[in-house]
Amino acid sequence: MKTEVTGAQAASIAMKHLNPDVVSAFPITPQTDIMMEFGQYVADGEVSTDLILVESEHSAMSAAVGASAAGVRAMTATSSAGLALMFEILGVASGSRLPIIMNVVNRALSSPINIHCDHSDSMDCRDIGWIQLYSENAQEVYDNTIIGTKLAESVKLPVMVMQDGFINSHCLQNIELLEDKKVNEFAGELKPVNSLLDFKKPVTIGPLQLTDYYFETKRQQSEALSDAYKDYIKFCREFAKISGRSYDYVEEYKLKDAKHIIVALNSTCGAVKDVVDELRNRGEKVGLLKIRMFRPFPYERVFNALKKCKSVTVLDRSESFGANPPLMSEVKNSLSSAHVIINSVIYGLGGREFTEEDVKLIFNNMIKGKKVKHYAGCRE
Amino acid sequence: MQGVNIKELTAKPEKLASGHRSCAGCAFPIIVRTILAATDDDVVVSCATGCLEVTTTIYPYTSWNVPFIHNAFENASATLSGVIAAYKSLKKKGRIKKPVKFVAFGGDGGTYDIGLQSLSGALERGEDFVYVCYDNQAYMNTGVQRSSATPRRADTTTTPVGEARQGKIEWKKDLTKIAIAHNINYVAQASPHNFMDLLRKAEKAFNTKGPSVLIVLSPCPLGWKSQPAMTIKIAKLAVETNFWPLYEYEHGSYILNYENDNPKPVSEFLKTQGRFKHLFKKGNEMLLKEIQDKIDERWRQLRTLCGKK
């Protein structure tokens, strides 16, 4: 069933199909559209969800933790400052092994305050123990939310599904939806190990662990992310059977014989693909490596995809102040044993326009062996 | 539950088991056990970070014989909102049938200060739960730092007594009034020395539709610099001196639960605790008088609210 929706709507429709027991929400631009849409589903009785409209994102995540600890499917969504405010409780969610599902509409962080897209919000949360899936377009938002839910509940870890604020969240796109029934069959029913509402087996969730147990708990958490890595590809294959859409940790776009490759996340990949097509028509061997799963990071896949090329340019839409930017850093780690030139480009901070011309300039400089400027589209 | 006597109370199953690590003379085990004894329904406990949480849940042990969740310092109420939403959702689907009670515990730091927003949100949303603040009047878990519940002139580690300043300068925040301002159905101040009164209030709170708030004075020998064996006596003195009046706010009306025609001077309460020792030094008579005057003023206001002359 084809339908025209925005990225935000794609997230809320996926949530509707997954029919969470509890959703908590607090408004923030540009996430708001997801919750307005979902609020309508609740009002129209299209979902059986208990919607809690809390007084902050901190409470939104806290309520999601409470609901998930009570053994039900819990979801929320946020952006930017909202994600930053949740930060403390993101660690509680992952440390308590609660499979919460959260759509994040990427937006720049203060200061200066800015409502437009960059990835500094979700990148600041990359080490907090959540699975992170990035989405190029509305279709991937929808699909990632469904696959992410199954994955989260399988390995008992929370998952964040990212999409670019405004560029994706507010732009109409044609996407293919699945029937509710198919989504439900795929995602299955949540089977919690413990629940606060199981009075025959009362549990203490969130205890104090000191020097004698904390370390092992953290190690188990790390191992759960390794399990998530294995399960993800399995679920992608299952999902392909019901949707006809095949996913992987990464998308290799015209990489087979590519000599010069751009690595990127989210909506920018669309623009890069167009430029790759254009340059390929001119006989240039260029390609794109799109990263879909950022946590756990697919080091081996990235290595195999890039090891034979001449040069790589990693596009980062966020800074890691005083260090290599986040995506660049991981790509560099992946390629430590390969002889590949690696360039780093920071682009699009605070929603700064990044056009196909900018991509072309990067590819042309790579092809000619010229210096690739570290800041794209930024005044000197 | 109506009209339970003490003997029957002792026969009830313990929801907070002994063997936890709270200090000798700490009042909160009495408070928690009394409150949890006030309902026979299944109950879920949410607890803010603080003494109660750290002394009762040291992994791999737990003192809780009922489902318990600790999330963080400032969000016991929001966390419980999530549990309640899960319960409502499962109830709607027929997957849970029995009535369940929900209670959140927080110290004064987790309630008056860092958890106030989360509490206010849950009260405004009308969540059907009981919020209990065990008010020991400072951040005791981190080593006796002042909170907005610390009374004026108390000696804490962040408001020490020195040449230029004698303890905390500010007056205690009136959280009970803040809770009442949410137009909820039941709010009460209680004290562990009168546990039948506390039990009755807890019962009322559990049976009130929507949110209820209980604020219970919780003497802390460590922070108050008092004798562990004196905890109950000190709590009693707090009430008898009008330092901590026992009253209820029920469906729009104020009810005074304890009144003495000749209340004891507040110094009787203050002198039991090392945190107020400096007030009894020569030359500090004015500081003591100032506290007494404030207590008298607040008592008059409370009496008026309770419809007394």
Short mmCIF file of N, CA and C in Angstrom, two decimals, chain B residues 65-191:
data_model
loop_
_atom_site.label_atom_id
_atom_site.label_comp_id
_atom_site.label_asym_id
_atom_site.label_seq_id
_atom_site.Cartn_x
_atom_site.Cartn_y
_atom_site.Cartn_z
N ASN B 65 9.66 -6.95 49.75
CA ASN B 65 8.84 -8.13 49.43
C ASN B 65 7.70 -7.78 48.48
N VAL B 66 7.73 -6.56 47.99
CA VAL B 66 6.74 -6.12 46.98
C VAL B 66 7.53 -5.60 45.78
N PRO B 67 6.90 -5.56 44.58
CA PRO B 67 7.61 -5.03 43.41
C PRO B 67 8.10 -3.60 43.68
N PHE B 68 9.36 -3.37 43.31
CA PHE B 68 10.02 -2.11 43.67
C PHE B 68 10.83 -1.61 42.48
N ILE B 69 10.76 -0.33 42.21
CA ILE B 69 11.63 0.25 41.18
C ILE B 69 12.28 1.52 41.68
N HIS B 70 13.59 1.57 41.48
CA HIS B 70 14.33 2.81 41.68
C HIS B 70 14.85 3.22 40.31
N ASN B 71 14.56 4.45 39.92
CA ASN B 71 15.04 4.93 38.62
C ASN B 71 16.16 5.94 38.84
N ALA B 72 15.85 7.12 39.35
CA ALA B 72 16.89 8.11 39.63
C ALA B 72 16.42 8.99 40.79
N PHE B 73 17.13 10.09 41.01
CA PHE B 73 16.88 10.94 42.17
C PHE B 73 15.57 11.72 42.03
N GLU B 74 15.34 12.25 40.82
CA GLU B 74 14.32 13.28 40.64
C GLU B 74 13.04 12.79 39.98
N ASN B 75 12.88 11.48 39.82
CA ASN B 75 11.79 11.05 38.96
C ASN B 75 10.95 9.89 39.50
N ALA B 76 10.85 9.76 40.80
CA ALA B 76 10.05 8.66 41.37
C ALA B 76 8.60 8.77 40.89
N SER B 77 8.08 9.98 40.78
CA SER B 77 6.67 10.16 40.39
C SER B 77 6.47 9.83 38.91
N ALA B 78 7.34 10.38 38.04
CA ALA B 78 7.19 10.12 36.61
C ALA B 78 7.36 8.63 36.32
N THR B 79 8.28 8.00 37.01
CA THR B 79 8.51 6.56 36.82
C THR B 79 7.25 5.79 37.18
N LEU B 80 6.66 6.17 38.30
CA LEU B 80 5.45 5.48 38.74
C LEU B 80 4.29 5.75 37.76
N SER B 81 4.26 6.93 37.17
CA SER B 81 3.26 7.23 36.13
C SER B 81 3.34 6.20 35.01
N GLY B 82 4.56 5.84 34.64
CA GLY B 82 4.75 4.84 33.59
C GLY B 82 4.22 3.48 34.01
N VAL B 83 4.45 3.12 35.27
CA VAL B 83 3.97 1.82 35.77
C VAL B 83 2.43 1.83 35.80
N ILE B 84 1.87 2.96 36.23
CA ILE B 84 0.41 3.07 36.31
C ILE B 84 -0.20 2.97 34.90
N ALA B 85 0.46 3.62 33.94
CA ALA B 85 -0.03 3.56 32.55
C ALA B 85 0.01 2.12 32.03
N ALA B 86 1.07 1.41 32.39
CA ALA B 86 1.18 0.00 31.99
C ALA B 86 0.03 -0.81 32.60
N TYR B 87 -0.24 -0.53 33.87
CA TYR B 87 -1.33 -1.22 34.57
C TYR B 87 -2.68 -0.93 33.89
N LYS B 88 -2.91 0.35 33.57
CA LYS B 88 -4.19 0.72 32.93
C LYS B 88 -4.33 0.03 31.58
N SER B 89 -3.22 -0.01 30.86
CA SER B 89 -3.24 -0.64 29.54
C SER B 89 -3.55 -2.13 29.64
N LEU B 90 -2.91 -2.81 30.59
CA LEU B 90 -3.14 -4.25 30.76
C LEU B 90 -4.55 -4.52 31.28
N LYS B 91 -5.04 -3.61 32.11
CA LYS B 91 -6.38 -3.77 32.67
C LYS B 91 -7.43 -3.64 31.56
N LYS B 92 -7.20 -2.68 30.69
CA LYS B 92 -8.10 -2.46 29.55
C LYS B 92 -8.19 -3.71 28.68
N LYS B 93 -7.06 -4.39 28.56
CA LYS B 93 -7.01 -5.60 27.73
C LYS B 93 -7.44 -6.84 28.50
N GLY B 94 -7.80 -6.67 29.78
CA GLY B 94 -8.25 -7.80 30.58
C GLY B 94 -7.13 -8.71 31.03
N ARG B 95 -5.89 -8.25 30.92
CA ARG B 95 -4.76 -9.12 31.30
C ARG B 95 -4.38 -8.97 32.76
N ILE B 96 -5.00 -8.01 33.43
CA ILE B 96 -4.82 -7.87 34.88
C ILE B 96 -6.18 -7.46 35.43
N LYS B 97 -6.60 -8.11 36.52
CA LYS B 97 -7.96 -7.87 36.98
C LYS B 97 -8.02 -7.25 38.37
N LYS B 98 -7.07 -7.63 39.22
CA LYS B 98 -7.11 -7.18 40.62
C LYS B 98 -6.77 -5.69 40.74
N PRO B 99 -7.29 -5.04 41.79
CA PRO B 99 -6.89 -3.65 42.02
C PRO B 99 -5.44 -3.61 42.51
N VAL B 100 -4.72 -2.60 42.09
CA VAL B 100 -3.32 -2.45 42.50
C VAL B 100 -3.14 -1.03 43.03
N LYS B 101 -2.37 -0.91 44.11
CA LYS B 101 -2.05 0.40 44.66
C LYS B 101 -0.61 0.78 44.28
N PHE B 102 -0.42 2.07 44.12
CA PHE B 102 0.90 2.56 43.72
C PHE B 102 1.39 3.61 44.72
N VAL B 103 2.63 3.43 45.16
CA VAL B 103 3.17 4.40 46.12
C VAL B 103 4.61 4.76 45.77
N ALA B 104 4.89 6.06 45.86
CA ALA B 104 6.26 6.55 45.64
C ALA B 104 6.81 7.08 46.95
N PHE B 105 8.08 6.74 47.22
CA PHE B 105 8.76 7.28 48.40
C PHE B 105 9.94 8.13 47.95
N GLY B 106 10.09 9.27 48.60
CA GLY B 106 11.27 10.10 48.35
C GLY B 106 11.63 10.84 49.61
N GLY B 107 12.90 11.15 49.75
CA GLY B 107 13.32 11.99 50.87
C GLY B 107 12.97 13.44 50.58
N ASP B 108 13.39 14.35 51.44
CA ASP B 108 13.06 15.75 51.17
C ASP B 108 13.83 16.28 49.97
N GLY B 109 15.07 15.83 49.78
CA GLY B 109 15.83 16.27 48.59
C GLY B 109 15.12 15.83 47.33
N GLY B 110 14.69 14.57 47.30
CA GLY B 110 14.02 14.01 46.12
C GLY B 110 12.60 14.50 45.95
N THR B 111 12.09 15.27 46.91
CA THR B 111 10.71 15.74 46.84
C THR B 111 10.63 17.27 46.79
N TYR B 112 11.14 17.94 47.84
CA TYR B 112 11.06 19.41 47.90
C TYR B 112 11.92 20.05 46.80
N ASP B 113 13.06 19.40 46.47
CA ASP B 113 14.02 20.01 45.55
C ASP B 113 13.97 19.36 44.17
N ILE B 114 14.84 18.39 43.97
CA ILE B 114 15.11 17.88 42.61
C ILE B 114 13.91 17.13 42.02
N GLY B 115 13.04 16.57 42.88
CA GLY B 115 11.92 15.80 42.34
C GLY B 115 10.61 16.57 42.29
N LEU B 116 10.65 17.87 42.58
CA LEU B 116 9.41 18.64 42.68
C LEU B 116 8.66 18.72 41.36
N GLN B 117 9.39 18.90 40.27
CA GLN B 117 8.74 19.01 38.96
C GLN B 117 8.04 17.71 38.58
N SER B 118 8.74 16.61 38.81
CA SER B 118 8.18 15.30 38.47
C SER B 118 6.93 15.03 39.32
N LEU B 119 7.00 15.39 40.60
CA LEU B 119 5.84 15.22 41.49
C LEU B 119 4.69 16.11 41.04
N SER B 120 5.00 17.37 40.78
CA SER B 120 3.96 18.32 40.37
C SER B 120 3.26 17.84 39.10
N GLY B 121 4.04 17.33 38.15
CA GLY B 121 3.47 16.82 36.91
C GLY B 121 2.49 15.68 37.17
N ALA B 122 2.90 14.75 38.04
CA ALA B 122 2.05 13.58 38.33
C ALA B 122 0.78 14.00 39.08
N LEU B 123 0.91 15.00 39.96
CA LEU B 123 -0.27 15.49 40.70
C LEU B 123 -1.23 16.17 39.72
N GLU B 124 -0.68 16.98 38.83
CA GLU B 124 -1.52 17.69 37.86
C GLU B 124 -2.24 16.71 36.93
N ARG B 125 -1.55 15.63 36.58
CA ARG B 125 -2.18 14.63 35.70
C ARG B 125 -3.22 13.78 36.42
N GLY B 126 -3.27 13.92 37.73
CA GLY B 126 -4.27 13.18 38.50
C GLY B 126 -4.00 11.69 38.60
N GLU B 127 -2.73 11.31 38.55
CA GLU B 127 -2.38 9.89 38.65
C GLU B 127 -2.92 9.32 39.97
N ASP B 128 -3.44 8.11 39.91
CA ASP B 128 -3.99 7.48 41.11
C ASP B 128 -2.86 6.81 41.91
N PHE B 129 -2.20 7.61 42.75
CA PHE B 129 -1.08 7.07 43.53
C PHE B 129 -0.91 7.86 44.82
N VAL B 130 -0.09 7.30 45.71
CA VAL B 130 0.23 7.97 46.97
C VAL B 130 1.69 8.37 46.91
N TYR B 131 1.97 9.64 47.15
CA TYR B 131 3.36 10.07 47.23
C TYR B 131 3.70 10.29 48.70
N VAL B 132 4.78 9.65 49.15
CA VAL B 132 5.21 9.81 50.54
C VAL B 132 6.58 10.45 50.58
N CYS B 133 6.68 11.58 51.25
CA CYS B 133 7.98 12.18 51.48
C CYS B 133 8.39 11.89 52.91
N TYR B 134 9.50 11.16 53.07
CA TYR B 134 10.06 11.04 54.43
C TYR B 134 11.04 12.19 54.57
N ASP B 135 10.62 13.14 55.37
CA ASP B 135 11.30 14.43 55.44
C ASP B 135 12.28 14.46 56.60
N ASN B 136 13.56 14.22 56.28
CA ASN B 136 14.58 14.30 57.35
C ASN B 136 15.35 15.60 57.28
N GLN B 137 14.85 16.50 56.44
CA GLN B 137 15.25 17.90 56.49
C GLN B 137 16.67 18.22 56.03
N ALA B 138 17.28 17.34 55.25
CA ALA B 138 18.56 17.67 54.60
C ALA B 138 18.95 16.49 53.69
N TYR B 139 19.99 16.69 52.89
CA TYR B 139 20.52 15.60 52.05
C TYR B 139 21.39 14.72 52.94
N MET B 140 20.76 13.74 53.57
CA MET B 140 21.47 12.92 54.54
C MET B 140 22.34 11.87 53.87
N ASN B 141 21.89 11.36 52.72
CA ASN B 141 22.59 10.27 52.05
C ASN B 141 23.97 10.71 51.57
N THR B 142 24.09 11.98 51.22
CA THR B 142 25.38 12.49 50.74
C THR B 142 26.19 13.11 51.87
N GLY B 143 25.63 13.14 53.07
CA GLY B 143 26.39 13.65 54.21
C GLY B 143 25.92 14.99 54.75
N VAL B 144 24.60 15.11 54.89
CA VAL B 144 23.99 16.25 55.61
C VAL B 144 24.25 17.61 54.96
N GLN B 145 23.80 17.76 53.71
CA GLN B 145 23.83 19.08 53.08
C GLN B 145 22.44 19.70 53.15
N ARG B 146 22.38 21.01 53.15
CA ARG B 146 21.08 21.68 53.29
C ARG B 146 20.18 21.41 52.08
N SER B 147 18.89 21.29 52.31
CA SER B 147 17.90 21.22 51.24
C SER B 147 16.91 22.34 51.51
N SER B 148 15.90 22.46 50.64
CA SER B 148 14.91 23.51 50.88
C SER B 148 13.96 23.10 52.01
N ALA B 149 14.13 21.87 52.52
CA ALA B 149 13.34 21.42 53.68
C ALA B 149 14.09 21.62 54.99
N THR B 150 15.35 22.02 54.89
CA THR B 150 16.13 22.25 56.12
C THR B 150 15.59 23.49 56.83
N PRO B 151 15.33 23.37 58.15
CA PRO B 151 14.81 24.55 58.85
C PRO B 151 15.88 25.64 59.04
N ARG B 152 15.42 26.87 59.20
CA ARG B 152 16.32 27.99 59.42
C ARG B 152 17.20 27.72 60.64
N ARG B 153 18.47 28.06 60.47
CA ARG B 153 19.49 27.99 61.52
C ARG B 153 20.05 26.59 61.76
N ALA B 154 19.57 25.59 61.03
CA ALA B 154 20.13 24.25 61.22
C ALA B 154 21.57 24.24 60.71
N ASP B 155 22.41 23.55 61.45
CA ASP B 155 23.81 23.38 61.10
C ASP B 155 23.91 22.18 60.14
N THR B 156 24.29 22.42 58.89
CA THR B 156 24.52 21.31 57.95
C THR B 156 25.93 21.47 57.40
N THR B 157 26.38 20.50 56.60
CA THR B 157 27.76 20.58 56.11
C THR B 157 27.94 21.66 55.05
N THR B 158 26.85 22.12 54.45
CA THR B 158 26.98 23.24 53.50
C THR B 158 26.50 24.56 54.10
N THR B 159 25.88 24.48 55.26
CA THR B 159 25.52 25.71 55.99
C THR B 159 26.06 25.59 57.41
N PRO B 160 27.38 25.48 57.53
CA PRO B 160 27.94 25.28 58.88
C PRO B 160 27.82 26.55 59.72
N VAL B 161 28.04 26.37 60.98
CA VAL B 161 28.02 27.51 61.90
C VAL B 161 29.41 28.13 61.91
N GLY B 162 29.46 29.43 61.67
CA GLY B 162 30.76 30.12 61.68
C GLY B 162 30.62 31.50 62.29
N GLU B 163 31.69 32.26 62.15
CA GLU B 163 31.70 33.61 62.72
C GLU B 163 30.67 34.50 62.04
N ALA B 164 30.60 34.37 60.69
CA ALA B 164 29.76 35.30 59.92
C ALA B 164 28.33 34.80 59.75
N ARG B 165 28.13 33.50 59.83
CA ARG B 165 26.79 32.96 59.56
C ARG B 165 26.53 31.77 60.47
N GLN B 166 25.32 31.72 61.01
CA GLN B 166 25.00 30.65 61.96
C GLN B 166 23.98 29.69 61.35
N GLY B 167 24.49 28.70 60.61
CA GLY B 167 23.60 27.70 60.02
C GLY B 167 22.85 28.23 58.82
N LYS B 168 21.80 27.52 58.45
CA LYS B 168 21.02 27.90 57.25
C LYS B 168 20.26 29.21 57.50
N ILE B 169 20.26 30.08 56.50
CA ILE B 169 19.62 31.39 56.66
C ILE B 169 18.13 31.32 56.28
N GLU B 170 17.80 30.51 55.28
CA GLU B 170 16.45 30.53 54.72
C GLU B 170 15.47 29.69 55.57
N TRP B 171 14.19 30.03 55.46
CA TRP B 171 13.16 29.24 56.13
C TRP B 171 12.84 28.01 55.29
N LYS B 172 12.26 27.02 55.94
CA LYS B 172 11.89 25.78 55.25
C LYS B 172 10.76 26.03 54.24
N LYS B 173 10.87 25.41 53.10
CA LYS B 173 9.80 25.49 52.08
C LYS B 173 8.56 24.75 52.60
N ASP B 174 7.38 25.28 52.29
CA ASP B 174 6.15 24.62 52.75
C ASP B 174 5.58 23.73 51.64
N LEU B 175 6.13 22.52 51.57
CA LEU B 175 5.74 21.62 50.49
C LEU B 175 4.29 21.17 50.62
N THR B 176 3.82 21.05 51.87
CA THR B 176 2.44 20.60 52.09
C THR B 176 1.47 21.54 51.37
N LYS B 177 1.72 22.84 51.50
CA LYS B 177 0.87 23.84 50.85
C LYS B 177 1.02 23.76 49.32
N ILE B 178 2.22 23.48 48.88
CA ILE B 178 2.45 23.36 47.43
C ILE B 178 1.65 22.18 46.89
N ALA B 179 1.66 21.07 47.64
CA ALA B 179 0.89 19.90 47.21
C ALA B 179 -0.61 20.24 47.18
N ILE B 180 -1.07 20.94 48.23
CA ILE B 180 -2.49 21.31 48.32
C ILE B 180 -2.88 22.21 47.14
N ALA B 181 -1.95 23.07 46.72
CA ALA B 181 -2.23 24.01 45.61
C ALA B 181 -2.53 23.29 44.29
N HIS B 182 -2.25 21.98 44.24
CA HIS B 182 -2.58 21.21 43.03
C HIS B 182 -4.05 20.78 43.00
N ASN B 183 -4.81 21.20 44.04
CA ASN B 183 -6.23 20.84 44.12
C ASN B 183 -6.47 19.34 44.06
N ILE B 184 -5.63 18.61 44.78
CA ILE B 184 -5.85 17.17 44.85
C ILE B 184 -6.73 16.88 46.07
N ASN B 185 -7.16 15.63 46.19
CA ASN B 185 -8.15 15.33 47.22
C ASN B 185 -7.60 15.12 48.63
N TYR B 186 -6.35 14.68 48.73
CA TYR B 186 -5.87 14.38 50.07
C TYR B 186 -4.38 14.68 50.23
N VAL B 187 -4.07 15.50 51.23
CA VAL B 187 -2.69 15.82 51.61
C VAL B 187 -2.63 15.79 53.13
N ALA B 188 -1.58 15.22 53.69
CA ALA B 188 -1.49 15.22 55.16
C ALA B 188 -0.05 15.30 55.62
N GLN B 189 0.13 15.94 56.76
CA GLN B 189 1.41 15.89 57.47
C GLN B 189 1.26 14.87 58.59
N ALA B 190 2.30 14.06 58.77
CA ALA B 190 2.23 13.03 59.80
C ALA B 190 3.58 12.89 60.48
N SER B 191 3.59 12.10 61.52
CA SER B 191 4.82 11.90 62.29
C SER B 191 4.90 10.44 62.73
#
